[in-house]
PDB file of C-alpha atoms in Angstrom:
ATOM      1  CA  MET A 238     -55.060  -4.983  -7.144  1.00 44.00           C
ATOM      2  CA  TYR A 239     -54.931  -1.390  -8.418  1.00 43.00           C
ATOM      3  CA  ARG A 240     -54.248   1.042  -5.592  1.00 50.00           C
ATOM      4  CA  LYS A 241     -52.536   4.347  -5.208  1.00 51.00           C
ATOM      5  CA  THR A 242     -48.788   3.993  -5.636  1.00 53.00           C
ATOM      6  CA  TYR A 243     -46.605   5.845  -3.143  1.00 68.00           C
ATOM      7  CA  GLY A 244     -43.362   6.708  -4.926  1.00 74.00           C
ATOM      8  CA  LEU A 245     -41.293   7.285  -1.796  1.00 79.00           C
ATOM      9  CA  ARG A 246     -42.421   4.002  -0.230  1.00 82.00           C
ATOM     10  CA  ALA A 247     -41.648   2.149  -3.452  1.00 83.00           C
ATOM     11  CA  LEU A 248     -38.203   3.719  -3.598  1.00 87.00           C
ATOM     12  CA  LYS A 249     -37.512   2.750   0.012  1.00 87.00           C
ATOM     13  CA  LEU A 250     -38.686  -0.784  -0.719  1.00 89.00           C
ATOM     14  CA  LEU A 251     -36.313  -0.983  -3.672  1.00 89.00           C
ATOM     15  CA  LEU A 252     -33.409   0.297  -1.562  1.00 91.00           C
ATOM     16  CA  TYR A 253     -34.128  -1.951   1.419  1.00 91.00           C
ATOM     17  CA  SER A 254     -34.425  -5.055  -0.758  1.00 90.00           C
ATOM     18  CA  VAL A 255     -31.098  -4.355  -2.491  1.00 90.00           C
ATOM     19  CA  LEU A 256     -29.357  -3.753   0.842  1.00 91.00           C
ATOM     20  CA  LEU A 257     -30.919  -6.936   2.243  1.00 91.00           C
ATOM     21  CA  VAL A 258     -29.629  -8.997  -0.674  1.00 90.00           C
ATOM     22  CA  ILE A 259     -26.129  -7.512  -0.406  1.00 90.00           C
ATOM     23  CA  GLY A 260     -26.175  -8.272   3.311  1.00 91.00           C
ATOM     24  CA  GLY A 261     -27.373 -11.787   2.507  1.00 89.00           C
ATOM     25  CA  LEU A 262     -24.193 -12.406   0.536  1.00 88.00           C
ATOM     26  CA  PHE A 263     -22.360 -12.235   3.886  1.00 90.00           C
ATOM     27  CA  VAL A 264     -25.173 -13.440   6.194  1.00 89.00           C
ATOM     28  CA  PRO A 265     -27.311 -15.831   4.078  1.00 88.00           C
ATOM     29  CA  VAL A 266     -30.177 -15.942   6.597  1.00 88.00           C
ATOM     30  CA  LEU A 267     -31.100 -12.384   5.532  1.00 89.00           C
ATOM     31  CA  PHE A 268     -32.438 -13.771   2.245  1.00 90.00           C
ATOM     32  CA  ALA A 269     -35.336 -15.260   4.210  1.00 89.00           C
ATOM     33  CA  PHE A 270     -36.670 -11.766   5.001  1.00 91.00           C
ATOM     34  CA  ILE A 271     -36.919 -10.579   1.384  1.00 91.00           C
ATOM     35  CA  PRO A 272     -40.457 -11.867   0.603  1.00 92.00           C
ATOM     36  CA  ALA A 273     -41.883 -10.289   3.770  1.00 90.00           C
ATOM     37  CA  LEU A 274     -40.848  -6.814   2.542  1.00 89.00           C
ATOM     38  CA  PHE A 275     -42.905  -7.105  -0.631  1.00 92.00           C
ATOM     39  CA  LEU A 276     -45.848  -9.017   0.869  1.00 90.00           C
ATOM     40  CA  SER A 277     -46.560  -6.244   3.371  1.00 84.00           C
ATOM     41  CA  GLU A 278     -46.414  -3.539   0.684  1.00 87.00           C
ATOM     42  CA  MET A 279     -48.667  -5.466  -1.715  1.00 87.00           C
ATOM     43  CA  ARG A 280     -51.600  -4.947   0.637  1.00 81.00           C
ATOM     44  CA  ILE A 281     -50.957  -1.201   0.632  1.00 81.00           C
ATOM     45  CA  GLN A 282     -50.010  -0.464  -2.976  1.00 84.00           C
ATOM     46  CA  GLY A 283     -51.352  -3.463  -4.892  1.00 84.00           C
ATOM     47  CA  VAL A 284     -49.901  -6.512  -6.611  1.00 88.00           C
ATOM     48  CA  LEU A 285     -48.862  -5.040  -9.963  1.00 89.00           C
ATOM     49  CA  PRO A 286     -46.923  -1.962  -8.709  1.00 88.00           C
ATOM     50  CA  ILE A 287     -45.011  -3.949  -6.083  1.00 90.00           C
ATOM     51  CA  SER A 288     -44.353  -6.767  -8.558  1.00 91.00           C
ATOM     52  CA  ALA A 289     -42.791  -4.162 -10.848  1.00 91.00           C
ATOM     53  CA  VAL A 290     -40.640  -2.908  -7.963  1.00 91.00           C
ATOM     54  CA  PHE A 291     -39.523  -6.487  -7.270  1.00 93.00           C
ATOM     55  CA  VAL A 292     -38.542  -7.056 -10.909  1.00 93.00           C
ATOM     56  CA  GLY A 293     -36.661  -3.750 -10.845  1.00 92.00           C
ATOM     57  CA  ALA A 294     -34.875  -4.763  -7.641  1.00 92.00           C
ATOM     58  CA  CYS A 295     -33.811  -8.086  -9.217  1.00 93.00           C
ATOM     59  CA  ALA A 296     -32.527  -6.258 -12.297  1.00 93.00           C
ATOM     60  CA  LEU A 297     -30.595  -3.770 -10.141  1.00 92.00           C
ATOM     61  CA  ILE A 298     -29.131  -6.579  -8.032  1.00 92.00           C
ATOM     62  CA  GLY A 299     -28.086  -8.407 -11.189  1.00 92.00           C
ATOM     63  CA  PHE A 300     -26.387  -5.246 -12.441  1.00 92.00           C
ATOM     64  CA  LEU A 301     -24.593  -4.507  -9.160  1.00 90.00           C
ATOM     65  CA  THR A 302     -23.516  -8.065  -8.321  1.00 89.00           C
ATOM     66  CA  ASP A 303     -24.088 -10.975 -10.707  1.00 88.00           C
ATOM     67  CA  PRO A 304     -26.847 -11.450 -13.335  1.00 91.00           C
ATOM     68  CA  ILE A 305     -27.269 -15.045 -12.139  1.00 91.00           C
ATOM     69  CA  LEU A 306     -28.072 -13.792  -8.634  1.00 91.00           C
ATOM     70  CA  GLY A 307     -30.729 -11.410  -9.945  1.00 92.00           C
ATOM     71  CA  LEU A 308     -32.247 -14.171 -12.100  1.00 92.00           C
ATOM     72  CA  SER A 309     -32.193 -16.600  -9.174  1.00 92.00           C
ATOM     73  CA  LEU A 310     -34.034 -14.149  -6.912  1.00 93.00           C
ATOM     74  CA  LEU A 311     -36.614 -13.501  -9.617  1.00 93.00           C
ATOM     75  CA  THR A 312     -37.146 -17.227 -10.240  1.00 93.00           C
ATOM     76  CA  VAL A 313     -37.231 -18.383  -6.621  1.00 93.00           C
ATOM     77  CA  MET A 314     -38.668 -15.459  -4.649  1.00 94.00           C
ATOM     78  CA  GLY A 315     -41.027 -14.018  -7.267  1.00 93.00           C
ATOM     79  CA  PRO A 316     -43.496 -16.938  -7.468  1.00 94.00           C
ATOM     80  CA  LEU A 317     -43.269 -17.402  -3.697  1.00 95.00           C
ATOM     81  CA  ILE A 318     -44.285 -13.792  -3.025  1.00 94.00           C
ATOM     82  CA  LEU A 319     -47.236 -14.041  -5.414  1.00 94.00           C
ATOM     83  CA  ILE A 320     -48.554 -17.349  -4.055  1.00 95.00           C
ATOM     84  CA  LEU A 321     -48.261 -16.214  -0.435  1.00 94.00           C
ATOM     85  CA  ASP A 322     -50.096 -12.995  -1.278  1.00 93.00           C
ATOM     86  CA  TYR A 323     -52.850 -14.997  -3.012  1.00 94.00           C
ATOM     87  CA  CYS A 324     -53.223 -17.426  -0.103  1.00 93.00           C
ATOM     88  CA  MET A 325     -53.408 -14.596   2.424  1.00 91.00           C
ATOM     89  CA  ARG A 326     -55.958 -12.671   0.360  1.00 90.00           C
ATOM     90  CA  THR A 327     -58.166 -15.760  -0.013  1.00 92.00           C
ATOM     91  CA  ASP A 328     -57.846 -16.746   3.683  1.00 90.00           C
ATOM     92  CA  ARG A 329     -56.282 -20.146   3.069  1.00 92.00           C
ATOM     93  CA  SER A 330     -55.372 -22.153   6.164  1.00 92.00           C
ATOM     94  CA  VAL A 331     -51.876 -21.897   7.614  1.00 92.00           C
ATOM     95  CA  GLU A 332     -51.149 -25.535   6.753  1.00 91.00           C
ATOM     96  CA  THR A 333     -52.244 -25.093   3.125  1.00 93.00           C
ATOM     97  CA  THR A 334     -50.260 -21.878   2.679  1.00 94.00           C
ATOM     98  CA  MET A 335     -47.129 -23.377   4.220  1.00 94.00           C
ATOM     99  CA  ALA A 336     -47.375 -26.499   2.060  1.00 94.00           C
ATOM    100  CA  VAL A 337     -48.075 -24.672  -1.210  1.00 95.00           C
ATOM    101  CA  GLY A 338     -45.388 -22.061  -0.563  1.00 95.00           C
ATOM    102  CA  THR A 339     -42.761 -24.680   0.299  1.00 95.00           C
ATOM    103  CA  VAL A 340     -43.542 -26.834  -2.744  1.00 95.00           C
ATOM    104  CA  LEU A 341     -43.376 -23.814  -5.041  1.00 95.00           C
ATOM    105  CA  PHE A 342     -40.061 -22.761  -3.475  1.00 95.00           C
ATOM    106  CA  LEU A 343     -38.585 -26.218  -4.091  1.00 95.00           C
ATOM    107  CA  VAL A 344     -39.808 -26.299  -7.704  1.00 95.00           C
ATOM    108  CA  SER A 345     -38.386 -22.828  -8.379  1.00 94.00           C
ATOM    109  CA  LEU A 346     -35.099 -23.707  -6.690  1.00 93.00           C
ATOM    110  CA  GLY A 347     -34.820 -26.909  -8.705  1.00 92.00           C
ATOM    111  CA  LEU A 348     -35.505 -24.976 -11.895  1.00 93.00           C
ATOM    112  CA  ILE A 349     -32.766 -22.422 -11.279  1.00 91.00           C
ATOM    113  CA  LEU A 350     -30.301 -25.171 -10.280  1.00 90.00           C
ATOM    114  CA  TYR A 351     -31.106 -26.980 -13.519  1.00 89.00           C
ATOM    115  CA  GLN A 352     -30.835 -23.837 -15.649  1.00 88.00           C
ATOM    116  CA  THR A 353     -27.439 -22.928 -14.218  1.00 86.00           C
ATOM    117  CA  GLY A 354     -26.081 -26.464 -14.592  1.00 87.00           C
ATOM    118  CA  THR A 355     -25.540 -26.871 -10.852  1.00 84.00           C
ATOM    119  CA  LEU A 356     -27.907 -29.840 -10.635  1.00 85.00           C
ATOM    120  CA  GLN A 357     -26.088 -31.682 -13.412  1.00 86.00           C
ATOM    121  CA  ALA A 358     -22.733 -30.972 -11.748  1.00 84.00           C
ATOM    122  CA  ILE A 359     -23.991 -32.419  -8.458  1.00 84.00           C
ATOM    123  CA  GLU A 360     -25.396 -35.539 -10.113  1.00 82.00           C
ATOM    124  CA  SER A 361     -22.189 -36.169 -12.102  1.00 81.00           C
ATOM    125  CA  GLY A 362     -19.951 -35.656  -9.077  1.00 79.00           C
ATOM    126  CA  ALA A 363     -18.071 -32.757 -10.705  1.00 81.00           C
ATOM    127  CA  PHE A 364     -19.371 -30.360  -8.054  1.00 79.00           C
ATOM    128  CA  VAL A 365     -17.884 -32.421  -5.209  1.00 78.00           C
ATOM    129  CA  GLU A 366     -14.628 -32.942  -7.099  1.00 82.00           C
ATOM    130  CA  ASN A 367     -14.168 -29.212  -7.646  1.00 82.00           C
ATOM    131  CA  ILE A 368     -14.737 -28.453  -3.969  1.00 81.00           C
ATOM    132  CA  ASN A 369     -12.357 -31.215  -2.905  1.00 77.00           C
ATOM    133  CA  GLU A 370      -9.673 -29.881  -5.260  1.00 80.00           C
ATOM    134  CA  ILE A 371      -9.977 -26.358  -3.876  1.00 78.00           C
ATOM    135  CA  GLN A 372      -9.884 -27.617  -0.293  1.00 75.00           C
ATOM    136  CA  GLY A 373      -6.923 -29.863  -1.113  1.00 75.00           C
ATOM    137  CA  GLU A 374      -4.938 -26.933  -2.490  1.00 76.00           C
ATOM    138  CA  ILE A 375      -5.653 -24.860   0.616  1.00 77.00           C
ATOM    139  CA  VAL A 376      -4.649 -27.701   2.947  1.00 73.00           C
ATOM    140  CA  GLN A 377      -1.429 -28.376   1.014  1.00 74.00           C
ATOM    141  CA  LYS A 378      -0.383 -24.730   1.393  1.00 74.00           C
ATOM    142  CA  ALA A 379      -0.902 -24.847   5.154  1.00 72.00           C
ATOM    143  CA  ALA A 380       2.161 -25.093   7.383  1.00 68.00           C
ATOM    144  CA  LEU A 381       1.273 -28.491   8.826  1.00 72.00           C
ATOM    145  CA  ALA A 382       2.789 -31.947   8.972  1.00 74.00           C
ATOM    146  CA  ASP A 383       1.926 -34.356   6.158  1.00 72.00           C
ATOM    147  CA  VAL A 384      -0.030 -36.624   8.504  1.00 75.00           C
ATOM    148  CA  GLU A 385      -2.091 -33.684   9.764  1.00 77.00           C
ATOM    149  CA  LYS A 386      -2.727 -32.518   6.193  1.00 72.00           C
ATOM    150  CA  SER A 387      -3.991 -35.970   5.219  1.00 77.00           C
ATOM    151  CA  ARG A 388      -6.266 -36.121   8.245  1.00 81.00           C
ATOM    152  CA  ILE A 389      -7.764 -32.675   7.581  1.00 79.00           C
ATOM    153  CA  ALA A 390      -8.204 -33.430   3.864  1.00 77.00           C
ATOM    154  CA  LEU A 391     -10.058 -36.677   4.648  1.00 81.00           C
ATOM    155  CA  THR A 392     -12.272 -34.940   7.210  1.00 83.00           C
ATOM    156  CA  LEU A 393     -13.181 -32.160   4.766  1.00 81.00           C
ATOM    157  CA  LYS A 394     -13.847 -34.663   1.982  1.00 82.00           C
ATOM    158  CA  THR A 395     -16.200 -36.636   4.223  1.00 84.00           C
ATOM    159  CA  ALA A 396     -17.976 -33.464   5.348  1.00 84.00           C
ATOM    160  CA  VAL A 397     -18.516 -32.289   1.755  1.00 84.00           C
ATOM    161  CA  SER A 398     -19.827 -35.693   0.714  1.00 85.00           C
ATOM    162  CA  ARG A 399     -22.278 -35.758   3.645  1.00 86.00           C
ATOM    163  CA  ALA A 400     -23.384 -32.171   2.956  1.00 86.00           C
ATOM    164  CA  VAL A 401     -24.159 -32.994  -0.686  1.00 88.00           C
ATOM    165  CA  THR A 402     -26.103 -36.075   0.426  1.00 89.00           C
ATOM    166  CA  LEU A 403     -28.199 -33.888   2.740  1.00 92.00           C
ATOM    167  CA  LEU A 404     -28.917 -31.171   0.156  1.00 92.00           C
ATOM    168  CA  PRO A 405     -32.574 -32.265  -0.282  1.00 93.00           C
ATOM    169  CA  ALA A 406     -33.165 -31.984   3.475  1.00 94.00           C
ATOM    170  CA  PHE A 407     -31.444 -28.595   3.567  1.00 94.00           C
ATOM    171  CA  ALA A 408     -33.548 -27.351   0.637  1.00 94.00           C
ATOM    172  CA  LEU A 409     -36.797 -28.493   2.268  1.00 95.00           C
ATOM    173  CA  LEU A 410     -35.900 -26.968   5.637  1.00 94.00           C
ATOM    174  CA  SER A 411     -34.822 -23.731   3.939  1.00 94.00           C
ATOM    175  CA  GLY A 412     -38.132 -23.562   2.088  1.00 94.00           C
ATOM    176  CA  LEU A 413     -40.135 -24.133   5.253  1.00 94.00           C
ATOM    177  CA  GLY A 414     -38.092 -21.520   7.108  1.00 93.00           C
ATOM    178  CA  ILE A 415     -38.388 -18.861   4.403  1.00 94.00           C
ATOM    179  CA  VAL A 416     -42.131 -19.423   4.016  1.00 95.00           C
ATOM    180  CA  TYR A 417     -42.715 -19.316   7.771  1.00 94.00           C
ATOM    181  CA  ILE A 418     -40.660 -16.155   8.301  1.00 93.00           C
ATOM    182  CA  SER A 419     -42.246 -14.336   5.353  1.00 93.00           C
ATOM    183  CA  TYR A 420     -45.754 -15.502   6.248  1.00 93.00           C
ATOM    184  CA  ARG A 421     -45.420 -14.626   9.926  1.00 93.00           C
ATOM    185  CA  ILE A 422     -43.777 -11.200   9.525  1.00 92.00           C
ATOM    186  CA  SER A 423     -46.084  -9.984   6.767  1.00 91.00           C
ATOM    187  CA  GLY A 424     -49.175 -11.292   8.578  1.00 90.00           C
ATOM    188  CA  ARG A 425     -48.138  -9.579  11.798  1.00 90.00           C
ATOM    189  CA  ASN A 426     -47.539  -6.291   9.961  1.00 88.00           C
ATOM    190  CA  MET A 427     -50.968  -6.505   8.334  1.00 87.00           C
ATOM    191  CA  ARG A 428     -52.630  -7.171  11.682  1.00 87.00           C
ATOM    192  CA  ILE A 429     -50.842  -4.178  13.194  1.00 86.00           C
ATOM    193  CA  SER A 430     -52.219  -2.010  10.368  1.00 82.00           C
ATOM    194  CA  GLY A 431     -55.740  -3.187  11.216  1.00 81.00           C
ATOM    195  CA  GLU A 432     -56.338  -5.898   8.595  1.00 83.00           C
ATOM    196  CA  GLU A 433     -57.788  -9.294   9.430  1.00 84.00           C
ATOM    197  CA  VAL A 434     -55.525 -11.961   8.029  1.00 88.00           C
ATOM    198  CA  ILE A 435     -54.692 -15.585   8.766  1.00 89.00           C
ATOM    199  CA  CYS A 436     -51.027 -16.149   9.665  1.00 88.00           C
ATOM    200  CA  PRO A 437     -48.923 -18.507  11.826  1.00 90.00           C
ATOM    201  CA  GLU A 438     -48.699 -18.098  15.571  1.00 88.00           C
ATOM    202  CA  PRO A 439     -45.561 -16.557  17.114  1.00 88.00           C
ATOM    203  CA  PHE A 440     -42.531 -18.821  17.275  1.00 88.00           C
ATOM    204  CA  PHE A 441     -42.865 -19.453  21.029  1.00 87.00           C
ATOM    205  CA  LEU A 442     -46.304 -20.995  20.351  1.00 87.00           C
ATOM    206  CA  MET A 443     -45.245 -23.071  17.345  1.00 88.00           C
ATOM    207  CA  HIS A 444     -46.648 -26.605  17.281  1.00 88.00           C
ATOM    208  CA  LEU A 445     -46.163 -29.101  14.476  1.00 90.00           C
ATOM    209  CA  PRO A 446     -49.314 -30.893  13.273  1.00 89.00           C
ATOM    210  CA  ARG A 447     -49.531 -34.085  15.333  1.00 89.00           C
ATOM    211  CA  SER A 448     -50.869 -36.173  12.469  1.00 90.00           C
ATOM    212  CA  LEU A 449     -47.962 -35.130  10.236  1.00 89.00           C
ATOM    213  CA  VAL A 450     -45.360 -36.024  12.895  1.00 91.00           C
ATOM    214  CA  PHE A 451     -46.872 -39.438  13.608  1.00 92.00           C
ATOM    215  CA  LEU A 452     -47.260 -40.158   9.901  1.00 93.00           C
ATOM    216  CA  SER A 453     -43.623 -39.229   9.298  1.00 92.00           C
ATOM    217  CA  LEU A 454     -42.445 -41.403  12.207  1.00 92.00           C
ATOM    218  CA  GLY A 455     -44.457 -44.366  10.952  1.00 93.00           C
ATOM    219  CA  LEU A 456     -43.263 -43.908   7.383  1.00 93.00           C
ATOM    220  CA  LEU A 457     -39.599 -43.634   8.427  1.00 92.00           C
ATOM    221  CA  ALA A 458     -39.839 -46.693  10.687  1.00 92.00           C
ATOM    222  CA  THR A 459     -41.567 -48.777   8.007  1.00 93.00           C
ATOM    223  CA  THR A 460     -39.126 -47.711   5.307  1.00 92.00           C
ATOM    224  CA  ALA A 461     -36.121 -48.388   7.561  1.00 91.00           C
ATOM    225  CA  ALA A 462     -37.428 -51.877   8.349  1.00 92.00           C
ATOM    226  CA  MET A 463     -37.995 -52.645   4.657  1.00 91.00           C
ATOM    227  CA  ASN A 464     -34.525 -51.367   3.799  1.00 87.00           C
ATOM    228  CA  TYR A 465     -33.006 -53.543   6.549  1.00 85.00           C
ATOM    229  CA  PHE A 466     -34.709 -56.766   5.458  1.00 88.00           C
ATOM    230  CA  PHE A 467     -34.705 -56.277   1.678  1.00 85.00           C
ATOM    231  CA  SER A 468     -31.540 -54.154   1.175  1.00 82.00           C
ATOM    232  CA  LEU A 469     -33.283 -51.503  -0.935  1.00 84.00           C
ATOM    233  CA  GLY A 470     -30.284 -49.165  -0.877  1.00 84.00           C
ATOM    234  CA  ILE A 471     -32.303 -46.107   0.133  1.00 88.00           C
ATOM    235  CA  GLU A 472     -30.112 -44.986   3.041  1.00 89.00           C
ATOM    236  CA  PRO A 473     -29.660 -41.420   1.650  1.00 89.00           C
ATOM    237  CA  TYR A 474     -33.444 -40.952   1.498  1.00 91.00           C
ATOM    238  CA  LEU A 475     -33.870 -42.272   5.027  1.00 92.00           C
ATOM    239  CA  LEU A 476     -31.106 -39.992   6.283  1.00 93.00           C
ATOM    240  CA  ASN A 477     -32.680 -36.930   4.654  1.00 94.00           C
ATOM    241  CA  GLY A 478     -36.090 -37.770   6.074  1.00 94.00           C
ATOM    242  CA  LEU A 479     -34.661 -38.313   9.540  1.00 93.00           C
ATOM    243  CA  VAL A 480     -32.737 -35.025   9.439  1.00 93.00           C
ATOM    244  CA  VAL A 481     -35.861 -33.101   8.406  1.00 95.00           C
ATOM    245  CA  LEU A 482     -38.027 -34.655  11.114  1.00 94.00           C
ATOM    246  CA  VAL A 483     -35.458 -34.284  13.901  1.00 93.00           C
ATOM    247  CA  THR A 484     -34.747 -30.676  12.898  1.00 93.00           C
ATOM    248  CA  LEU A 485     -38.437 -29.752  12.912  1.00 94.00           C
ATOM    249  CA  LEU A 486     -38.902 -31.387  16.314  1.00 93.00           C
ATOM    250  CA  ALA A 487     -35.843 -29.498  17.571  1.00 93.00           C
ATOM    251  CA  PHE A 488     -37.405 -26.221  16.425  1.00 92.00           C
ATOM    252  CA  GLN A 489     -40.571 -27.122  18.295  1.00 93.00           C
ATOM    253  CA  GLY A 490     -38.423 -27.815  21.342  1.00 92.00           C
ATOM    254  CA  MET A 491     -36.768 -24.412  20.874  1.00 92.00           C
ATOM    255  CA  SER A 492     -40.187 -22.758  20.796  1.00 92.00           C
ATOM    256  CA  ILE A 493     -41.070 -24.403  24.112  1.00 91.00           C
ATOM    257  CA  VAL A 494     -37.811 -23.276  25.714  1.00 90.00           C
ATOM    258  CA  ASN A 495     -38.388 -19.761  24.357  1.00 90.00           C
ATOM    259  CA  TYR A 496     -41.928 -19.827  25.788  1.00 89.00           C
ATOM    260  CA  TYR A 497     -40.573 -20.316  29.296  1.00 89.00           C
ATOM    261  CA  LEU A 498     -37.600 -17.992  28.804  1.00 88.00           C
ATOM    262  CA  LEU A 499     -40.051 -15.188  28.014  1.00 87.00           C
ATOM    263  CA  ARG A 500     -41.381 -15.490  31.568  1.00 84.00           C
ATOM    264  CA  PHE A 501     -38.062 -14.921  33.271  1.00 84.00           C
ATOM    265  CA  PHE A 502     -35.865 -13.046  30.777  1.00 84.00           C
ATOM    266  CA  PRO A 503     -37.523 -10.076  29.056  1.00 80.00           C
ATOM    267  CA  SER A 504     -34.299  -9.186  27.226  1.00 82.00           C
ATOM    268  CA  PRO A 505     -34.136 -10.728  23.707  1.00 82.00           C
ATOM    269  CA  PHE A 506     -30.326 -10.650  23.910  1.00 85.00           C
ATOM    270  CA  VAL A 507     -30.269 -12.769  27.068  1.00 85.00           C
ATOM    271  CA  ARG A 508     -32.770 -15.231  25.598  1.00 86.00           C
ATOM    272  CA  GLY A 509     -30.732 -15.453  22.423  1.00 84.00           C
ATOM    273  CA  MET A 510     -27.511 -16.150  24.315  1.00 87.00           C
ATOM    274  CA  LEU A 511     -29.170 -18.850  26.428  1.00 87.00           C
ATOM    275  CA  MET A 512     -30.637 -20.466  23.328  1.00 85.00           C
ATOM    276  CA  LEU A 513     -27.255 -20.352  21.609  1.00 85.00           C
ATOM    277  CA  PHE A 514     -25.669 -22.036  24.629  1.00 87.00           C
ATOM    278  CA  ILE A 515     -28.241 -24.841  24.456  1.00 85.00           C
ATOM    279  CA  LEU A 516     -27.546 -25.333  20.760  1.00 83.00           C
ATOM    280  CA  VAL A 517     -23.765 -25.553  21.107  1.00 82.00           C
ATOM    281  CA  VAL A 518     -23.928 -28.093  23.937  1.00 81.00           C
ATOM    282  CA  PRO A 519     -23.268 -31.525  22.358  1.00 72.00           C
ATOM    283  CA  VAL A 520     -26.565 -33.033  23.531  1.00 84.00           C
ATOM    284  CA  GLY A 521     -28.536 -29.798  23.259  1.00 85.00           C
ATOM    285  CA  GLN A 522     -29.972 -30.412  19.783  1.00 86.00           C
ATOM    286  CA  MET A 523     -31.132 -33.934  20.627  1.00 89.00           C
ATOM    287  CA  GLY A 524     -32.583 -32.670  23.885  1.00 90.00           C
ATOM    288  CA  LEU A 525     -34.621 -30.061  22.015  1.00 91.00           C
ATOM    289  CA  ALA A 526     -35.823 -32.696  19.536  1.00 91.00           C
ATOM    290  CA  ALA A 527     -36.847 -34.983  22.421  1.00 92.00           C
ATOM    291  CA  LEU A 528     -38.722 -32.087  24.029  1.00 92.00           C
ATOM    292  CA  GLY A 529     -40.489 -31.387  20.734  1.00 92.00           C
ATOM    293  CA  LEU A 530     -41.476 -35.039  20.425  1.00 92.00           C
ATOM    294  CA  LEU A 531     -42.734 -35.081  24.017  1.00 92.00           C
ATOM    295  CA  ASP A 532     -44.894 -32.051  23.223  1.00 91.00           C
ATOM    296  CA  GLN A 533     -46.682 -34.162  20.606  1.00 90.00           C
ATOM    297  CA  PHE A 534     -48.031 -36.380  23.383  1.00 89.00           C
ATOM    298  CA  ILE A 535     -48.565 -33.836  26.161  1.00 88.00           C
ATOM    299  CA  ASP A 536     -48.960 -30.059  26.103  1.00 84.00           C
ATOM    300  CA  VAL A 537     -45.698 -29.071  27.793  1.00 85.00           C
ATOM    301  CA  ARG A 538     -46.646 -25.376  27.816  1.00 84.00           C
ATOM    302  CA  GLY A 539     -49.880 -26.185  29.629  1.00 79.00           C
ATOM    303  CA  ILE A 540     -48.309 -28.095  32.513  1.00 76.00           C
ATOM    304  CA  GLU A 541     -49.443 -26.422  35.734  1.00 59.00           C
ATOM    305  CA  GLY A 542     -46.794 -25.146  38.107  1.00 54.00           C
ATOM    306  CA  VAL A 543     -44.067 -24.897  35.460  1.00 55.00           C
TER     307      VAL A 543
END
C-alpha cells in the first residue's frame, strides 16, 4: 500500500483525468476510461497516494466545471476504483469482480441520483415534463407546418417516455461496460509491466456465462407467461430485462464478428467501419444478438473451415 510516490507521474495522472472528464462532457463514453487510469497507477505508487490524487482531481473538476460533477465522480468512480483494485490484488474471479463492481456502481449511482433530487424528479414525472416542455418550445420555434410540429412533438414525447422507462437497463449496461473496460485495460497494463493478474479476455474472445444466459431466458419467459395469464402489470420490468439480455447477446455477437474480422482486416479503422455498418443496418443488431445466442449452444469461433 505504501510505495514510492513519483511526483511527475502523479501530476500527469491528475492532468489526464481532468482532460478525460472534460472530453467526456462532449463524448460521454470517455468517462468509462477514468477508473483504468487510477487502477494501473495504484499498483505502481500504492492505494493511498493515488486515492489522494483522485480526490484532488475530483475537487479540481468541481472547481473548473460544476461541483455536482466533481461530487458525482467521487461518489460513483471512487468506490469502484477501490473495489476493483481490491479484487485484482486478492485474485478474485472475473465473474465475482464484474458482479461486485457493477453492483457497487449501481448503488453509488443511485445514491448520487437521490442526493441531487434527480431520482425524485423521475419518480414524480417532473423530469419528463421538463424535458417535454423544452422540446415543445424548440419545436414550436421551428419553421414547420402545424401538422408536422404536432407529429414531431408526439414522437419526441414518446421517445423520452420510453427512454425514462429503460433507465434501469441503461444504468446496468453502463455499469457492466465501465467495469469491463476498466478491468480489462488495467489488467492488460499490469500484465505488460510483468505482474500476474486475473482480468477478462480481450473483447474478440468475450463469452457470456452460459448458465447466466439460460437462467435469464428462463426467468424472462416464466415472468412473461405469468404476466400474460395473471395481468401482473410488470411490463416495464420485462422490457428492461429483455433489453439487457438482448444487448449483452449482441455484444457477444459483435465479439464473434470482430474475431473473424481480425483475420482479414488488420486495420482497426476498417474493422470499426465494418462494425458500424452492421450496427446501422436495421436488422444488424438483432442479427448480432442471434449470433450471440447461437454461440451459447455451439462454439462459433471453433467451427473448422470458417
